[in-house]
MMTF fields as JSON, N, C-alpha, C and O atoms, coordinates in Angstrom:
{
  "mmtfVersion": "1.0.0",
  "mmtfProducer": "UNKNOWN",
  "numBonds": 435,
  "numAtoms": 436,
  "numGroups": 109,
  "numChains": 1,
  "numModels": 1,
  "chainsPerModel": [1],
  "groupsPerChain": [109],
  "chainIdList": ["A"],
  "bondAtomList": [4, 2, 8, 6, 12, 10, 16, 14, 20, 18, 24, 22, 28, 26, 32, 30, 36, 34, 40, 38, 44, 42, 48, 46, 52, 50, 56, 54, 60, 58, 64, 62, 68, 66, 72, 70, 76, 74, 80, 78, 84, 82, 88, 86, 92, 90, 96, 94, 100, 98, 104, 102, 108, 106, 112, 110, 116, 114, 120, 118, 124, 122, 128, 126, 132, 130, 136, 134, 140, 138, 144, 142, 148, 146, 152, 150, 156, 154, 160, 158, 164, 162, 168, 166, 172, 170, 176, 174, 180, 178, 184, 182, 188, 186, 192, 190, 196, 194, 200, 198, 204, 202, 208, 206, 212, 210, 216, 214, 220, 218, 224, 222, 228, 226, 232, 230, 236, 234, 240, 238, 244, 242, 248, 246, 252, 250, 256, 254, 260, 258, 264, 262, 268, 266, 272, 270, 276, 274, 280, 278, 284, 282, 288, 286, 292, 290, 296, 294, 300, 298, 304, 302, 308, 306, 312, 310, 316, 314, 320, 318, 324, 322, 328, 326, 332, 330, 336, 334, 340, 338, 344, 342, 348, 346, 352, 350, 356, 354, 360, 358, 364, 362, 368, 366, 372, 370, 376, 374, 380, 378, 384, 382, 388, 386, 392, 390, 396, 394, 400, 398, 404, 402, 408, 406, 412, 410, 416, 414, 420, 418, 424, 422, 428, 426, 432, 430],
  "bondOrderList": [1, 1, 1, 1, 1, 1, 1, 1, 1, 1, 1, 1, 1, 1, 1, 1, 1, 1, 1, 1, 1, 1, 1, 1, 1, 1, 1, 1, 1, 1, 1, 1, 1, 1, 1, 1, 1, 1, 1, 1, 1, 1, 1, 1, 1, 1, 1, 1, 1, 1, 1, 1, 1, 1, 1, 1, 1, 1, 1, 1, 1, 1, 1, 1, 1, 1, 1, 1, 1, 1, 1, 1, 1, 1, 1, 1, 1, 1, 1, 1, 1, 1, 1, 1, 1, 1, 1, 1, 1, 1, 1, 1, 1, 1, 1, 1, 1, 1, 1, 1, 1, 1, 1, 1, 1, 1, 1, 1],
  "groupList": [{"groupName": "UNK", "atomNameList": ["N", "CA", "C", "O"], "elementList": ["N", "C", "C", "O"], "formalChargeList": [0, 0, 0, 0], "bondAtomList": [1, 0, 2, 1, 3, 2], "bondOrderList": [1, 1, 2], "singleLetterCode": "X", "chemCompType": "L-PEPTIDE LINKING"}],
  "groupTypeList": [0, 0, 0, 0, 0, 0, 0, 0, 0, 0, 0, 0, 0, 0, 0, 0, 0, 0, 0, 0, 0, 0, 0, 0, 0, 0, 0, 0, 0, 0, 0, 0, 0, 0, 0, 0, 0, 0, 0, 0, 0, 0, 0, 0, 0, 0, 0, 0, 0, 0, 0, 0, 0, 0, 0, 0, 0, 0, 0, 0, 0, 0, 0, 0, 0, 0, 0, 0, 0, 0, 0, 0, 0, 0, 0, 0, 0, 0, 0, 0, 0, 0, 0, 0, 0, 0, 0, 0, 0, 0, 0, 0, 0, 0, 0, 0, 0, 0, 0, 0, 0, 0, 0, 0, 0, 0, 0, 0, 0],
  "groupIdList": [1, 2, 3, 4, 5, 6, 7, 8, 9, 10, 11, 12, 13, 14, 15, 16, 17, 18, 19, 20, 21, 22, 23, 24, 25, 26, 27, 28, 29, 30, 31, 32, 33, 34, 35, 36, 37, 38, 39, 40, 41, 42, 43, 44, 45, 46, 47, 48, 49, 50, 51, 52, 53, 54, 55, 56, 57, 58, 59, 60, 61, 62, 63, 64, 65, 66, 67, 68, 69, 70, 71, 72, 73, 74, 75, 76, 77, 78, 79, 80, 81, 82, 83, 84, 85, 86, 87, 88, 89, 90, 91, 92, 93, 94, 95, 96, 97, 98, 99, 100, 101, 102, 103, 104, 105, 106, 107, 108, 109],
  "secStructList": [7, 7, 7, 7, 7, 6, 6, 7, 7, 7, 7, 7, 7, 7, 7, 7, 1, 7, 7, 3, 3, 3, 3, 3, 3, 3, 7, 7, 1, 1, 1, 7, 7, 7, 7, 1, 7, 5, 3, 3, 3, 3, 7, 1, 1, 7, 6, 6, 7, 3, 3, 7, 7, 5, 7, 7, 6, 6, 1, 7, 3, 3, 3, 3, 3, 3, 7, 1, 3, 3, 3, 3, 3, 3, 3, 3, 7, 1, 1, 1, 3, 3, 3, 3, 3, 3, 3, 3, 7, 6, 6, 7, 7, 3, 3, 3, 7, 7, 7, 3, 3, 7, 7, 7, 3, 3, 7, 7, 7],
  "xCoordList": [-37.561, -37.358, -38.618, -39.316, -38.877, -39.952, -39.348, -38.331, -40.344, -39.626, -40.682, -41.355, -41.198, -42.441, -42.44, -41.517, -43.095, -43.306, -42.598, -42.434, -42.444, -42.256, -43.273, -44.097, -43.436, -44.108, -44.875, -45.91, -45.004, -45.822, -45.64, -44.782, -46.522, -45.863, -46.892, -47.534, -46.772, -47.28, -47.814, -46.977, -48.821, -49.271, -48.909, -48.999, -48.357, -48.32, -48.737, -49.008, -48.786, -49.364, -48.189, -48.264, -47.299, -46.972, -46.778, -46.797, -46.637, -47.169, -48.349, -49.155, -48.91, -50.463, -50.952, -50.447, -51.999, -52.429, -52.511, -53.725, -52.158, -52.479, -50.914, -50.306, -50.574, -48.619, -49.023, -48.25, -49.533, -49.778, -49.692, -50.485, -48.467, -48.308, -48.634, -47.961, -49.707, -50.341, -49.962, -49.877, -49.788, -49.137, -50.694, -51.461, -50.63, -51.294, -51.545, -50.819, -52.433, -52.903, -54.169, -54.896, -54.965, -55.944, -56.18, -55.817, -56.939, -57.633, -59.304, -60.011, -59.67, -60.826, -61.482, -60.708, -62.715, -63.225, -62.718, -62.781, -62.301, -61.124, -60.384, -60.504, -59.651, -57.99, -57.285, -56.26, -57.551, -56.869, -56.233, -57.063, -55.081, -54.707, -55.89, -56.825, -55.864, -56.289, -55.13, -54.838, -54.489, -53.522, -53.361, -54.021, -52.552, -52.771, -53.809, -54.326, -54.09, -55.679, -55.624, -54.98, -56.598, -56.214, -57.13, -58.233, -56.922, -58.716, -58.416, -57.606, -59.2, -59.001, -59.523, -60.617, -58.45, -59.001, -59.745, -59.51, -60.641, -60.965, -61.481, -61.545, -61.822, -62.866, -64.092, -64.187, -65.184, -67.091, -67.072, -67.588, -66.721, -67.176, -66.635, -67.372, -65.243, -64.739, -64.272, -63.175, -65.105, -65.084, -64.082, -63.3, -64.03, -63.798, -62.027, -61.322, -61.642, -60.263, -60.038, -60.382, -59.396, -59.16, -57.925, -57.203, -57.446, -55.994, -55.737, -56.102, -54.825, -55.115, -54.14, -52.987, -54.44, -53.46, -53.628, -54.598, -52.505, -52.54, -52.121, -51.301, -52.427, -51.923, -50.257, -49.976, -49.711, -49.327, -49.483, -50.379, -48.284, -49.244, -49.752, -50.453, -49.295, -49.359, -50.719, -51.318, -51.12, -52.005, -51.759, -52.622, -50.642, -50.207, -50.159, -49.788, -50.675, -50.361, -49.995, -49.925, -49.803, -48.988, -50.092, -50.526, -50.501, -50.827, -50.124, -49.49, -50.17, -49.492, -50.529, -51.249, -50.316, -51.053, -52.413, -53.275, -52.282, -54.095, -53.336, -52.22, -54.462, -54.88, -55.615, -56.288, -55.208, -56.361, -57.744, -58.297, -58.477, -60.297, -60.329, -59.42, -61.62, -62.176, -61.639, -61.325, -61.596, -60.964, -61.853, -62.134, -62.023, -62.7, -62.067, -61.924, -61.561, -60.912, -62.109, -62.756, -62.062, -62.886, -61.95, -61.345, -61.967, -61.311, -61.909, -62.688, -61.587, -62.411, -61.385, -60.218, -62.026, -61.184, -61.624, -62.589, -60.681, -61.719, -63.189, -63.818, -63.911, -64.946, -65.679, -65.911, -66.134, -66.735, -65.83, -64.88, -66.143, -65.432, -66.151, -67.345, -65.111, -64.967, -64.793, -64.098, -65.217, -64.848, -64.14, -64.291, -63.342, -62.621, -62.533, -62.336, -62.75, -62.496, -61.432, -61.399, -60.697, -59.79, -60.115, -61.007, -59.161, -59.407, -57.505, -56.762, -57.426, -56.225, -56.413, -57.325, -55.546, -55.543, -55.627, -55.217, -56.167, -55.585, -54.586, -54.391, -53.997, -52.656, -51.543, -50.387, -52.183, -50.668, -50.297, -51.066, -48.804, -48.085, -46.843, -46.051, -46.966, -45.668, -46.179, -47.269, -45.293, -46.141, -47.173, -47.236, -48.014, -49.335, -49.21, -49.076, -49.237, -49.936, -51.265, -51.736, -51.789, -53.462, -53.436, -54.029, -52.856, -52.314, -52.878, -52.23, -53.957, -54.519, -55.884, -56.493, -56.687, -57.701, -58.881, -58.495, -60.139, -60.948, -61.985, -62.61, -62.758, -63.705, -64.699, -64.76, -65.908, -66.767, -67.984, -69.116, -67.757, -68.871, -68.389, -67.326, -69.227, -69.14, -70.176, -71.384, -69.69, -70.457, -71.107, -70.588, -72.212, -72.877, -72.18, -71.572, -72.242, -71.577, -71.9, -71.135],
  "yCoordList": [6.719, 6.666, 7.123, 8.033, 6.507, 6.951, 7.062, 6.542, 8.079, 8.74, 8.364, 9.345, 7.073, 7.409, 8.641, 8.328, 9.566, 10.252, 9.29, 8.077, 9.935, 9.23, 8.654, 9.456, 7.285, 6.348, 6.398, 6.897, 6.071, 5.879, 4.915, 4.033, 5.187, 4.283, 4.424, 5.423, 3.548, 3.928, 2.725, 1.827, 2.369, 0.687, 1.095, 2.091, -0.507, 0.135, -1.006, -2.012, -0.782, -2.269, -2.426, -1.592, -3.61, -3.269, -5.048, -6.276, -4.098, -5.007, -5.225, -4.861, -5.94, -6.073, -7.316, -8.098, -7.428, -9.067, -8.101, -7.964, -7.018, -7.361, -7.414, -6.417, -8.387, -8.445, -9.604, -10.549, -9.742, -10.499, -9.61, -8.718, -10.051, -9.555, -10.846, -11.873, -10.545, -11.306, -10.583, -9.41, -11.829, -11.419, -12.518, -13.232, -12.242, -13.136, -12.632, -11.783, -13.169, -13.054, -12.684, -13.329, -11.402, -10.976, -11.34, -10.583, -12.8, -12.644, -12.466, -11.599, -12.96, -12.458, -13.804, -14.758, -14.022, -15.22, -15.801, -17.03, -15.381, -16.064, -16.489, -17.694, -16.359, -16.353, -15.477, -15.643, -13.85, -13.371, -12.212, -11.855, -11.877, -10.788, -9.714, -9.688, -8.725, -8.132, -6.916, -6.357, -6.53, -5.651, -4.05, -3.274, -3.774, -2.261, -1.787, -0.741, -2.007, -1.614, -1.734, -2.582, -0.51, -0.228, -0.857, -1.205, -1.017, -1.494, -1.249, -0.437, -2.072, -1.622, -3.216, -3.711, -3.895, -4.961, -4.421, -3.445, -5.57, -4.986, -6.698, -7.682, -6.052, -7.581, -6.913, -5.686, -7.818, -7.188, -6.892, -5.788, -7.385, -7.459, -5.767, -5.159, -5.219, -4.291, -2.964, -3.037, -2.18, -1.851, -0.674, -0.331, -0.059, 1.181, 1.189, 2.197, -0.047, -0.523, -0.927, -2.107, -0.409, -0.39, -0.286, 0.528, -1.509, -1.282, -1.464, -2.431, -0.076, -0.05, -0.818, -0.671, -1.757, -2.593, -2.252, -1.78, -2.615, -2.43, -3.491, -4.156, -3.914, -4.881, -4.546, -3.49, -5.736, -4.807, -5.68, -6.521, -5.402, -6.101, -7.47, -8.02, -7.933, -9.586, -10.008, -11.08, -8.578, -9.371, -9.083, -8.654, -9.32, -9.795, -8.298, -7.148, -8.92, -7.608, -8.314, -9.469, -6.791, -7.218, -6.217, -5.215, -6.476, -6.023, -6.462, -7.516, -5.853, -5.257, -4.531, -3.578, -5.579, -5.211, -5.572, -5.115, -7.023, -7.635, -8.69, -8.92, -9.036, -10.344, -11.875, -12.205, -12.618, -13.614, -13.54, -12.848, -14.164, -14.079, -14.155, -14.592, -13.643, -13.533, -11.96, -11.057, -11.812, -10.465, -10.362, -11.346, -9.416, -8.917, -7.836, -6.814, -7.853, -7.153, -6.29, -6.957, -5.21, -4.777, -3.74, -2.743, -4.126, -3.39, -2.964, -3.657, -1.706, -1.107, -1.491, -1.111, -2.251, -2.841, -1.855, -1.091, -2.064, -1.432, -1.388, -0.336, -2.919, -3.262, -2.629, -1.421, -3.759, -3.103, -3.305, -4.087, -2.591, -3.004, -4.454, -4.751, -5.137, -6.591, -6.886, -6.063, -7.985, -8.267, -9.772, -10.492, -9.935, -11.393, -11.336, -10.324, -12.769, -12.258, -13.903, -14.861, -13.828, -15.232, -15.137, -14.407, -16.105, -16.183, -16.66, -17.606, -15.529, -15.995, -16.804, -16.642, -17.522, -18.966, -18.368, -17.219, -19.095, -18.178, -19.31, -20.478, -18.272, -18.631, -18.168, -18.166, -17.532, -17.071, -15.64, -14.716, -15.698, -14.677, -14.562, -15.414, -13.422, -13.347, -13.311, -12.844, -13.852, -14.13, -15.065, -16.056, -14.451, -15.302, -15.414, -14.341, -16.547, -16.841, -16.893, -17.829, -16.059, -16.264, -16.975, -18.024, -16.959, -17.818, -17.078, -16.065, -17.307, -17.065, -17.22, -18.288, -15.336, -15.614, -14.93, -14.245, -15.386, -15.128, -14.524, -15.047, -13.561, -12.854, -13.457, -14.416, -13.329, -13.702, -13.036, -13.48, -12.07, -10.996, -9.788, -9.391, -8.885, -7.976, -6.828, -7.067, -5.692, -4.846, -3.6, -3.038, -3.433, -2.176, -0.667, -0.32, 0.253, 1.31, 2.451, 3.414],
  "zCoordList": [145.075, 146.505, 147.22, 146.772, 148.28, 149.424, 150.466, 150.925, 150.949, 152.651, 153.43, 153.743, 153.979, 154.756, 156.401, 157.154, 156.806, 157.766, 159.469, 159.605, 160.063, 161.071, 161.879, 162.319, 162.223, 162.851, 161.972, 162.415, 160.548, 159.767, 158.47, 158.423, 157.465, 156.7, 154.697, 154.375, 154.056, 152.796, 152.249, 152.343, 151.742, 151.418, 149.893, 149.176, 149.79, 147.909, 147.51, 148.165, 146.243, 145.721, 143.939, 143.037, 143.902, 143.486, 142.251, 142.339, 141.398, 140.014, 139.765, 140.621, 138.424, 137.921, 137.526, 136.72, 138.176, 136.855, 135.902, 136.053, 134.729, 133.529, 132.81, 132.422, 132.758, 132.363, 131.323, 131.482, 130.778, 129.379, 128.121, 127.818, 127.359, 126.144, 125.061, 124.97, 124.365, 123.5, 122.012, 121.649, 121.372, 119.471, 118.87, 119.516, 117.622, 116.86, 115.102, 114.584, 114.518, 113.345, 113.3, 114.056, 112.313, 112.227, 110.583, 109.683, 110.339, 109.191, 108.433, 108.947, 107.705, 107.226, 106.934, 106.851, 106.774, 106.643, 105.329, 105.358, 104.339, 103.129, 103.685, 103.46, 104.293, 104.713, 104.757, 105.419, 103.926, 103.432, 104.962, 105.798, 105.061, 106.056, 106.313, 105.513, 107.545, 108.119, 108.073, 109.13, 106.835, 106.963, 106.98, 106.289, 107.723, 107.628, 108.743, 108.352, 109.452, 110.21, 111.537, 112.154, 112.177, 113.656, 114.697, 114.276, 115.698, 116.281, 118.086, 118.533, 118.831, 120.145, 120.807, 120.533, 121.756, 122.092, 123.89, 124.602, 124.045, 125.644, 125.512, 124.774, 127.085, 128.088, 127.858, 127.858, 127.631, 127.483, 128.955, 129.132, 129.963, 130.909, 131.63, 132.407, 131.187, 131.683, 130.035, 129.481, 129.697, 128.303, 128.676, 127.788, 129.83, 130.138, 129.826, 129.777, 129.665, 129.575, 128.701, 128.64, 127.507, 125.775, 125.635, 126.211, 124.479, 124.365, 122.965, 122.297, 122.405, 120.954, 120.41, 120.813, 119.411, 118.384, 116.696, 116.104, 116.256, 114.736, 114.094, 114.727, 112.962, 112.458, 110.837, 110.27, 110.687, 109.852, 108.639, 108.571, 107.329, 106.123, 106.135, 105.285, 107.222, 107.009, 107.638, 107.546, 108.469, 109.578, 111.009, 111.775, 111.297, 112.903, 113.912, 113.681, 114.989, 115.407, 117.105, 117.525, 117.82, 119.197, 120.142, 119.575, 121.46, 122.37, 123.508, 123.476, 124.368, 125.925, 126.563, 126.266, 127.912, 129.357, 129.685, 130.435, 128.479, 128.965, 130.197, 130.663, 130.317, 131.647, 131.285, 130.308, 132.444, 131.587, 131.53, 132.384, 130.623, 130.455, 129.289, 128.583, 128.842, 127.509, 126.873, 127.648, 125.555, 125.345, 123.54, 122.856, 123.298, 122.045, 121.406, 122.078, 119.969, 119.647, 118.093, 117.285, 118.122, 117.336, 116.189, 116.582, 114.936, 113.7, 112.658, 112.003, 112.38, 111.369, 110.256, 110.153, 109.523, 108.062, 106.956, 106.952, 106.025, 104.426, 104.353, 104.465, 104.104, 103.939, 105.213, 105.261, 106.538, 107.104, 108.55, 108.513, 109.802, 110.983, 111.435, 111.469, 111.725, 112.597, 113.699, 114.294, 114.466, 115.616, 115.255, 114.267, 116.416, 116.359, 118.173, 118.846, 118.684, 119.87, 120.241, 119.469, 121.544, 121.945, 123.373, 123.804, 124.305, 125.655, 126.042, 125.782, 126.682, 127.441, 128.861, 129.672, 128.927, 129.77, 131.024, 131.188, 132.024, 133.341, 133.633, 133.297, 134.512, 134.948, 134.261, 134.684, 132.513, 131.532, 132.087, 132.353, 132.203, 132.305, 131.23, 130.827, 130.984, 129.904, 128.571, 128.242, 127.797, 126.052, 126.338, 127.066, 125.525, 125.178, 123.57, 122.981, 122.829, 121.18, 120.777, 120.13, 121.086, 120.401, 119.32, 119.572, 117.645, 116.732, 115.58, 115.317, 114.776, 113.805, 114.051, 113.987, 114.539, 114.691, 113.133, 112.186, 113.369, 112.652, 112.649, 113.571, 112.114, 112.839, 113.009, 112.239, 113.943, 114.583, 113.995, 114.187, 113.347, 113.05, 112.657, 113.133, 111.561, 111.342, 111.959, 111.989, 112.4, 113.617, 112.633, 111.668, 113.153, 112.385, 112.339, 113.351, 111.199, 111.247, 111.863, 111.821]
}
């Protein structure tokens, strides 16, 4: 509940572009799963905004509260940490399928 003051009032702003819940697959340049393993997806453009995902044995993992654009997800695997990155559509709201992505590169330690 809000009480605004008398003759006054409160600006709100309410809901977010970031309401995209994106699922997908994290594999390895074999094919093989990305299992077990934690990482942090963001936008290059906005880093300060990190959202942590895990995968589980299969691979797949789930994030909540991206937006559309470009997005980069960075995982420290067994071997070495990876990047894989996708692009959510603009205009998507709701579920997003990224599908089965692949890494792009492996990042220095």
């Amino acid at each position: 509940d809000m009480h605004a003051p008398y003759k006054a009032g409160y600006a709100l702003r309410v809901g977010s572009g970031q309401s995209v819940s994106v699922f997908g697959t994290l594999v390895r340049s074999d094919g093989s799963p990305v299992e077990l393993s934690t990482g942090t997806a963001y936008q290059p453009d906005d880093t300060s905004r990190r959202i942590t995902i895990f995968t589980n044995a299969k691979g797949r993992f789930g994030a909540e509260g991206l937006s559309p654009g470009h997005w980069v997800i960075d995982v420290d695997t067994n071997e070495a940490p990876t990047r894989f990155s996708f692009d959510v559509p603009k205009g998507t709201e709701g579920l997003y399928r990224a599908g089965e992505l692949r890494p792009i590169g492996e990042l220095r330690r």
